[in-house]
């Protein structure tokens, strides 16, 4: 019920403040919804496969005064996450403290980014709620901190303040190794690469080429990663993942089409109309469009190499901005400007949200007796600590993965 009420609240707010463009109370309700999402994440109990593993790790974590070199050497966790966990453990042995600290950092960062970059922030926040909220708040807790660092670095990136940007890169790396992707992003500023990434007729050629290339690369990906691994940890993780379901494509035709809808079709349509209307031609918006195309191409690679899905945790916020800016805008049909009603826009976006909803309805185990949503629904809180029977089975099953 709490998820349903939160979605309804965002729908009402996007109607009032994005569609009707009211201003009174806009920032106040933004803060209220931020607090709501923090509370949902911070008060959760036994939700999320990875989150439960982090809680078990937290239980034997040493306090900050008792940390030793071995605490950093005998784990795959990055140093800054260990220090943050240890600081919280020094204050309280209850994992709820770390849950709240992470929820505050991650959601405040994301809400700040969306507020400052989207013309329709409530729609952008609704997209975040559907697509990334559960993953960043209840699963990839360490990576969510690195994603937050990436969003902090965004002003430095589009303003080309490279020294400051690379300081953020170092900070992100010490939270999670996946933030290494940040190191290569300044290459997007090279004029040739930038022109190639901006949408145009060449996009119609690049999309199928990248899609085909992702399936070809699937056969050699983990061997290449092990060859170029900078650290033993990277090589070991590559070897580990090569033997799991993340090592290749696990999608059927329907699953691939759903990813195409989520990561390619909607962002491309939104970019087409925004560029046609020239709604915002500022340098910052141009950079957002480039990053949207990066997210699109990463999404296409994901269809062939499932492990790449985690990298879109960094880039999906840019399609959120583009799609939300396109939503409620005037569209050009036969040289006439047309503005759809709020209900018509909801119908237009329904397949996008439906694809993500189907992701939660997917099978969690091979027999199909457990679904992905069993780890998150019904919502369990720290007050009554009630865990459904399906959740208990899903937790037990996850321990064997």
Coordinates of C-alpha atoms in Angstrom, one line a residue:
X1 CA 0.0 0.0 0.0
X2 CA 2.8 2.4 0.8
X3 CA 4.2 2.1 -2.7
X4 CA 0.8 2.7 -4.3
X5 CA 0.2 5.8 -2.1
X6 CA 3.7 7.2 -3.0
X7 CA 3.1 6.7 -6.7
X8 CA -0.3 8.4 -6.5
X9 CA 1.2 11.3 -4.6
X10 CA 3.8 11.8 -7.3
X11 CA 1.1 11.6 -10.0
X12 CA -0.9 14.3 -8.2
X13 CA 2.2 16.5 -7.8
X14 CA 3.4 16.1 -11.3
X15 CA -0.1 17.2 -12.5
X16 CA -0.1 20.2 -10.2
X17 CA 3.5 21.4 -10.6
X18 CA 4.7 20.0 -13.9
X19 CA 1.6 19.9 -16.1
X20 CA -0.3 22.9 -14.7
X21 CA 3.0 24.7 -13.8
X22 CA 1.8 25.9 -10.4
X23 CA 4.6 27.4 -8.2
X24 CA 3.0 27.8 -4.7
X25 CA 4.3 25.0 -2.4
X26 CA 6.4 23.4 -5.1
X27 CA 9.7 23.3 -3.1
X28 CA 7.9 22.4 0.1
X29 CA 6.2 19.3 -1.4
X30 CA 9.5 18.4 -3.0
X31 CA 11.1 18.3 0.4
X32 CA 8.1 16.3 1.8
X33 CA 8.4 13.6 -0.9
X34 CA 12.2 13.5 -0.3
X35 CA 11.5 12.8 3.4
X36 CA 9.0 10.1 2.4
X37 CA 11.4 8.2 0.3
X38 CA 14.1 8.5 3.0
X39 CA 11.7 7.1 5.5
X40 CA 10.6 4.2 3.3
X41 CA 14.2 3.2 2.7
X42 CA 15.5 3.9 6.2
X43 CA 12.7 2.1 8.0
X44 CA 12.7 -1.1 5.8
X45 CA 13.3 -4.5 7.4
X46 CA 14.7 -7.6 5.6
X47 CA 14.2 -6.2 2.2
X48 CA 16.6 -6.5 -0.8
X49 CA 19.0 -9.4 -1.3
X50 CA 22.2 -7.4 -1.2
X51 CA 20.9 -5.2 1.7
X52 CA 20.5 -8.3 3.9
X53 CA 24.1 -9.3 3.2
X54 CA 25.3 -5.8 4.1
X55 CA 23.4 -6.1 7.3
X56 CA 25.1 -9.4 8.2
X57 CA 28.5 -7.7 7.4
X58 CA 27.6 -4.8 9.6
X59 CA 26.9 -7.1 12.6
X60 CA 30.6 -8.0 12.8
X61 CA 32.0 -4.7 11.7
X62 CA 34.5 -3.2 14.1
X63 CA 34.1 0.3 15.6
X64 CA 36.2 3.1 14.1
X65 CA 38.8 2.9 17.0
X66 CA 39.2 -0.9 16.5
X67 CA 39.7 -0.9 12.7
X68 CA 42.8 -2.7 11.6
X69 CA 44.5 -3.1 8.2
X70 CA 43.1 -6.6 8.0
X71 CA 39.6 -5.1 8.0
X72 CA 40.4 -3.5 4.6
X73 CA 42.5 -6.4 3.2
X74 CA 40.1 -9.3 4.0
X75 CA 37.1 -7.9 2.2
X76 CA 36.1 -6.9 -1.3
X77 CA 34.4 -3.7 0.1
X78 CA 36.1 -0.4 -0.8
X79 CA 37.8 1.6 2.0
X80 CA 35.3 4.5 2.3
X81 CA 32.3 2.2 2.7
X82 CA 34.2 0.3 5.4
X83 CA 35.0 3.6 7.2
X84 CA 31.4 4.9 6.9
X85 CA 30.0 1.6 8.2
X86 CA 32.5 1.6 11.0
X87 CA 31.5 5.1 12.0
X88 CA 27.9 4.1 12.2
X89 CA 28.8 0.9 14.0
X90 CA 30.6 3.0 16.6
X91 CA 27.4 5.0 17.3
X92 CA 25.0 2.1 17.1
X93 CA 25.1 -1.7 16.6
X94 CA 21.7 -1.4 14.8
X95 CA 21.9 -1.5 11.0
X96 CA 19.0 0.9 10.8
X97 CA 21.4 3.8 11.5
X98 CA 23.5 3.0 8.4
X99 CA 20.2 2.5 6.4
X100 CA 19.1 6.0 7.3
X101 CA 22.6 7.5 6.6
X102 CA 22.7 5.9 3.1
X103 CA 19.0 6.9 2.4
X104 CA 19.7 10.5 3.3
X105 CA 22.9 10.8 1.2
X106 CA 21.5 9.0 -1.8
X107 CA 18.0 10.5 -2.0
X108 CA 19.1 14.0 -1.1
X109 CA 21.7 13.9 -3.8
X110 CA 19.3 12.6 -6.5
X111 CA 16.5 15.0 -5.6
X112 CA 19.0 17.9 -5.7
X113 CA 20.2 16.8 -9.2
X114 CA 16.7 16.4 -10.6
X115 CA 15.5 19.7 -9.1
X116 CA 18.4 21.5 -10.7
X117 CA 18.4 19.8 -14.1
X118 CA 14.8 19.0 -15.0
X119 CA 12.0 21.4 -16.0
X120 CA 9.5 18.8 -14.7
X121 CA 11.2 17.5 -11.6
X122 CA 8.2 15.6 -10.2
X123 CA 8.0 13.5 -13.4
X124 CA 11.7 12.9 -13.2
X125 CA 11.3 11.8 -9.6
X126 CA 8.5 9.4 -10.6
X127 CA 10.8 7.8 -13.1
X128 CA 13.5 7.5 -10.5
X129 CA 11.0 5.9 -8.1
X130 CA 10.0 3.3 -10.7
X131 CA 13.4 2.5 -12.2
X132 CA 16.2 3.1 -9.7
X133 CA 14.8 3.7 -6.2
X134 CA 14.6 0.1 -5.1
X135 CA 17.9 -0.9 -6.6
X136 CA 19.9 2.0 -5.1
X137 CA 18.2 2.0 -1.7
X138 CA 17.7 -1.7 -1.1
X139 CA 20.3 -3.5 -3.1
X140 CA 23.5 -1.9 -4.4
X141 CA 24.2 0.2 -1.2
X142 CA 27.9 0.7 -1.8
X143 CA 27.5 1.5 -5.5
X144 CA 24.7 4.0 -4.6
X145 CA 27.3 6.0 -2.8
X146 CA 29.5 6.0 -5.9
X147 CA 26.5 7.0 -8.0
X148 CA 25.9 9.9 -5.6
X149 CA 29.5 11.0 -6.0
X150 CA 29.1 10.9 -9.8
X151 CA 26.0 13.2 -9.5
X152 CA 28.0 15.6 -7.3
X153 CA 30.6 15.7 -10.0
X154 CA 28.1 16.7 -12.8
X155 CA 28.6 20.5 -12.5
X156 CA 32.4 20.0 -12.7
X157 CA 31.9 17.7 -15.7
X158 CA 29.8 19.9 -17.9
X159 CA 31.8 23.0 -16.9
X160 CA 35.0 21.1 -17.8
X161 CA 36.7 21.7 -14.4
X162 CA 38.7 18.5 -14.8
X163 CA 40.9 18.7 -11.7
X164 CA 37.8 18.9 -9.5
X165 CA 36.1 16.3 -11.6
X166 CA 38.9 13.8 -11.2
X167 CA 39.0 14.4 -7.4
X168 CA 35.4 13.2 -7.5
X169 CA 36.5 10.2 -9.5
X170 CA 39.0 9.2 -6.8
X171 CA 36.3 9.7 -4.2
X172 CA 33.9 7.5 -6.1
X173 CA 36.5 4.7 -6.6
X174 CA 37.0 4.5 -2.8
X175 CA 33.3 3.7 -2.4
X176 CA 32.9 1.3 -5.3
X177 CA 35.1 0.0 -8.1
X178 CA 32.4 0.5 -10.8
X179 CA 33.0 4.2 -10.6
X180 CA 36.1 3.6 -12.7
X181 CA 33.7 4.3 -15.6
X182 CA 33.9 8.0 -14.6
X183 CA 37.5 8.2 -15.6
X184 CA 36.7 7.7 -19.3
X185 CA 33.8 10.2 -19.5
X186 CA 35.8 13.3 -20.3
X187 CA 36.6 11.6 -23.7
X188 CA 33.0 12.4 -24.6
X189 CA 34.1 16.0 -24.9
X190 CA 36.3 15.2 -27.9
X191 CA 34.4 16.9 -30.8
X192 CA 34.3 13.8 -33.0
X193 CA 33.0 11.6 -30.2
X194 CA 30.5 14.2 -29.1
X195 CA 29.1 14.6 -32.6
X196 CA 28.8 10.9 -32.9
X197 CA 26.9 10.6 -29.7
X198 CA 24.4 13.4 -30.3
X199 CA 21.3 11.9 -32.0
X200 CA 21.1 12.1 -35.8
X201 CA 20.8 9.9 -38.8
X202 CA 23.9 8.0 -37.8
X203 CA 22.1 6.8 -34.7
X204 CA 20.0 4.5 -36.9
X205 CA 23.2 2.8 -37.9
X206 CA 24.9 2.8 -34.5
X207 CA 21.9 1.2 -32.6
X208 CA 21.8 -2.1 -34.5
X209 CA 25.6 -2.2 -34.6
X210 CA 26.0 -1.9 -30.9
X211 CA 23.2 -4.4 -30.3
X212 CA 24.9 -7.0 -32.5
X213 CA 28.3 -6.2 -31.0
X214 CA 27.0 -6.8 -27.5
X215 CA 26.1 -10.4 -28.4
X216 CA 29.5 -10.9 -30.0
X217 CA 31.4 -9.4 -27.1
X218 CA 29.5 -11.6 -24.7
X219 CA 31.8 -14.5 -25.6
X220 CA 35.0 -12.7 -24.8
X221 CA 34.0 -10.1 -22.3
X222 CA 35.2 -11.7 -19.0
X223 CA 38.5 -12.9 -20.6
X224 CA 39.2 -9.3 -21.7
X225 CA 38.4 -7.9 -18.2
X226 CA 40.8 -10.4 -16.6
X227 CA 43.5 -9.4 -19.0
X228 CA 43.2 -5.6 -18.3
X229 CA 42.3 -5.9 -14.6
X230 CA 44.3 -3.2 -12.7
X231 CA 43.9 -5.1 -9.4
X232 CA 43.7 -8.7 -8.2
X233 CA 40.2 -7.9 -6.9
X234 CA 39.0 -6.9 -10.3
X235 CA 40.4 -10.1 -11.8
X236 CA 38.9 -12.2 -9.0
X237 CA 35.4 -10.6 -9.4
X238 CA 35.5 -11.1 -13.2
X239 CA 36.3 -14.8 -12.6
X240 CA 33.5 -15.1 -10.1
X241 CA 30.9 -13.4 -12.3
X242 CA 31.9 -15.4 -15.4
X243 CA 30.3 -18.4 -13.7
X244 CA 27.1 -16.7 -12.8
X245 CA 23.9 -15.8 -14.6
X246 CA 25.4 -12.3 -15.0
X247 CA 28.0 -13.6 -17.4
X248 CA 25.9 -13.4 -20.5
X249 CA 22.5 -12.8 -22.0
X250 CA 19.6 -14.3 -19.9
X251 CA 16.8 -12.5 -21.7
X252 CA 14.2 -13.9 -24.1
X253 CA 12.8 -11.9 -27.0
X254 CA 10.2 -10.3 -24.7
X255 CA 12.8 -9.3 -22.2
X256 CA 15.0 -7.8 -25.0
X257 CA 12.1 -5.8 -26.4
X258 CA 11.3 -4.5 -22.9
X259 CA 14.9 -3.3 -22.5
X260 CA 14.7 -1.6 -26.0
X261 CA 11.6 0.2 -24.8
X262 CA 13.1 1.4 -21.6
X263 CA 16.6 2.3 -22.7
X264 CA 16.3 3.2 -26.4
X265 CA 12.8 4.0 -27.8
X266 CA 11.5 6.4 -25.2
X267 CA 14.8 8.4 -24.8
X268 CA 15.1 8.6 -28.6
X269 CA 11.6 9.8 -29.1
X270 CA 12.0 12.4 -26.3
X271 CA 15.3 13.6 -27.7
X272 CA 13.8 13.9 -31.2
X273 CA 11.0 16.2 -30.1
X274 CA 13.1 18.2 -27.7
X275 CA 15.7 18.9 -30.4
X276 CA 13.0 19.6 -33.0
X277 CA 11.4 22.2 -30.6
X278 CA 14.8 23.5 -29.5
X279 CA 13.3 23.6 -26.0
X280 CA 16.7 24.1 -24.4
X281 CA 19.9 24.6 -26.4
X282 CA 22.2 25.4 -23.5
X283 CA 25.6 23.7 -23.2
X284 CA 24.4 21.9 -20.1
X285 CA 21.4 20.5 -21.9
X286 CA 23.6 19.4 -24.8
X287 CA 25.8 17.5 -22.3
X288 CA 22.7 15.9 -20.8
X289 CA 21.6 14.7 -24.3
X290 CA 25.1 13.2 -24.8
X291 CA 24.9 11.4 -21.5
X292 CA 21.4 10.2 -22.4
X293 CA 22.8 8.6 -25.5
X294 CA 25.5 7.0 -23.4
X295 CA 22.8 5.5 -21.2
X296 CA 21.0 4.3 -24.4
X297 CA 24.1 2.6 -25.7
X298 CA 24.9 1.0 -22.3
X299 CA 21.3 -0.2 -22.2
X300 CA 21.7 -1.9 -25.6
X301 CA 25.0 -3.5 -24.5
X302 CA 23.1 -4.9 -21.5
X303 CA 20.9 -6.9 -23.8
X304 CA 23.9 -9.0 -24.7
X305 CA 26.0 -8.6 -21.5
X306 CA 23.7 -8.6 -18.5
X307 CA 26.5 -7.4 -16.1
X308 CA 26.5 -4.0 -17.9
X309 CA 23.2 -3.2 -16.3
X310 CA 24.9 -1.9 -13.2
X311 CA 26.6 0.9 -15.2
X312 CA 23.2 2.4 -16.1
X313 CA 22.8 3.1 -12.4
X314 CA 25.1 6.1 -13.2
X315 CA 23.6 7.2 -16.5
X316 CA 19.8 6.6 -16.2
X317 CA 19.3 10.0 -14.5
X318 CA 19.9 11.8 -17.8
X319 CA 17.2 10.0 -19.7
X320 CA 14.9 10.8 -16.7
X321 CA 15.7 14.5 -17.3
X322 CA 15.1 14.2 -21.0
X323 CA 11.9 12.2 -20.8
X324 CA 10.5 14.4 -18.1
X325 CA 11.3 17.6 -20.1
X326 CA 9.6 16.1 -23.1
X327 CA 6.6 15.1 -21.1
X328 CA 3.9 17.9 -21.1
X329 CA 5.7 19.8 -23.8
X330 CA 4.0 20.9 -27.1
X331 CA 4.5 18.4 -29.9
X332 CA 4.8 19.2 -33.6
X333 CA 2.4 17.4 -35.9
X334 CA 2.0 18.6 -39.5
X335 CA 3.6 21.9 -38.6
X336 CA 1.1 22.5 -35.8
X337 CA 1.9 22.6 -32.1
X338 CA -0.3 20.2 -30.1
X339 CA -0.5 19.9 -26.3
X340 CA -1.9 16.6 -25.0
X341 CA -4.0 16.4 -21.9
X342 CA -2.6 15.0 -18.7
X343 CA -4.4 11.7 -19.1
X344 CA -3.1 11.4 -22.7
X345 CA 0.4 11.8 -21.4
X346 CA -0.1 9.1 -18.8
X347 CA -1.3 6.8 -21.6
X348 CA 1.8 7.6 -23.7
X349 CA 4.1 6.8 -20.8
X350 CA 2.2 3.8 -19.6
X351 CA 4.2 1.2 -21.7
X352 CA 7.5 2.7 -20.3
X353 CA 6.3 2.2 -16.7
X354 CA 4.7 -1.1 -17.6
X355 CA 8.0 -2.5 -18.8
X356 CA 9.6 -1.8 -15.5
X357 CA 6.6 -3.2 -13.6
X358 CA 7.1 -6.5 -15.6
X359 CA 10.7 -6.5 -14.4
X360 CA 9.4 -6.9 -10.8
X361 CA 7.0 -9.6 -11.9
X362 CA 9.8 -11.7 -13.4
X363 CA 10.7 -15.1 -11.9
X364 CA 13.2 -15.0 -9.0
X365 CA 13.9 -18.7 -9.0
X366 CA 14.1 -21.3 -11.8
X367 CA 10.7 -22.8 -10.9
X368 CA 8.9 -19.5 -10.9
X369 CA 7.4 -20.0 -7.5
X370 CA 9.1 -16.8 -6.3
X371 CA 9.0 -13.5 -8.1
X372 CA 11.4 -10.6 -8.0
X373 CA 8.8 -8.4 -6.1
X374 CA 8.8 -10.9 -3.2
X375 CA 12.0 -9.2 -1.9
X376 CA 10.3 -5.8 -1.8
X377 CA 6.5 -6.4 -1.5
X378 CA 4.8 -6.3 0.8
X379 CA 6.7 -3.6 2.6
X380 CA 8.3 -4.6 5.9
X381 CA 9.3 -2.0 8.5
X382 CA 11.4 -1.9 11.6
X383 CA 8.4 -1.2 13.9
X384 CA 6.5 -4.5 13.6
X385 CA 9.3 -6.5 11.8
X386 CA 6.8 -8.6 9.9
X387 CA 8.3 -10.7 7.1
X388 CA 6.0 -12.5 4.7
X389 CA 6.5 -16.3 4.0
X390 CA 7.5 -15.6 0.4
X391 CA 10.1 -13.1 1.5
X392 CA 11.6 -15.7 3.9
X393 CA 11.8 -18.2 1.0
X394 CA 13.4 -15.6 -1.3
X395 CA 16.0 -14.8 1.4
X396 CA 16.8 -18.5 1.8
X397 CA 17.0 -18.9 -1.9
X398 CA 19.3 -15.9 -2.3
X399 CA 21.8 -17.4 0.1
X400 CA 22.5 -20.2 -2.3
X401 CA 23.1 -17.9 -5.3

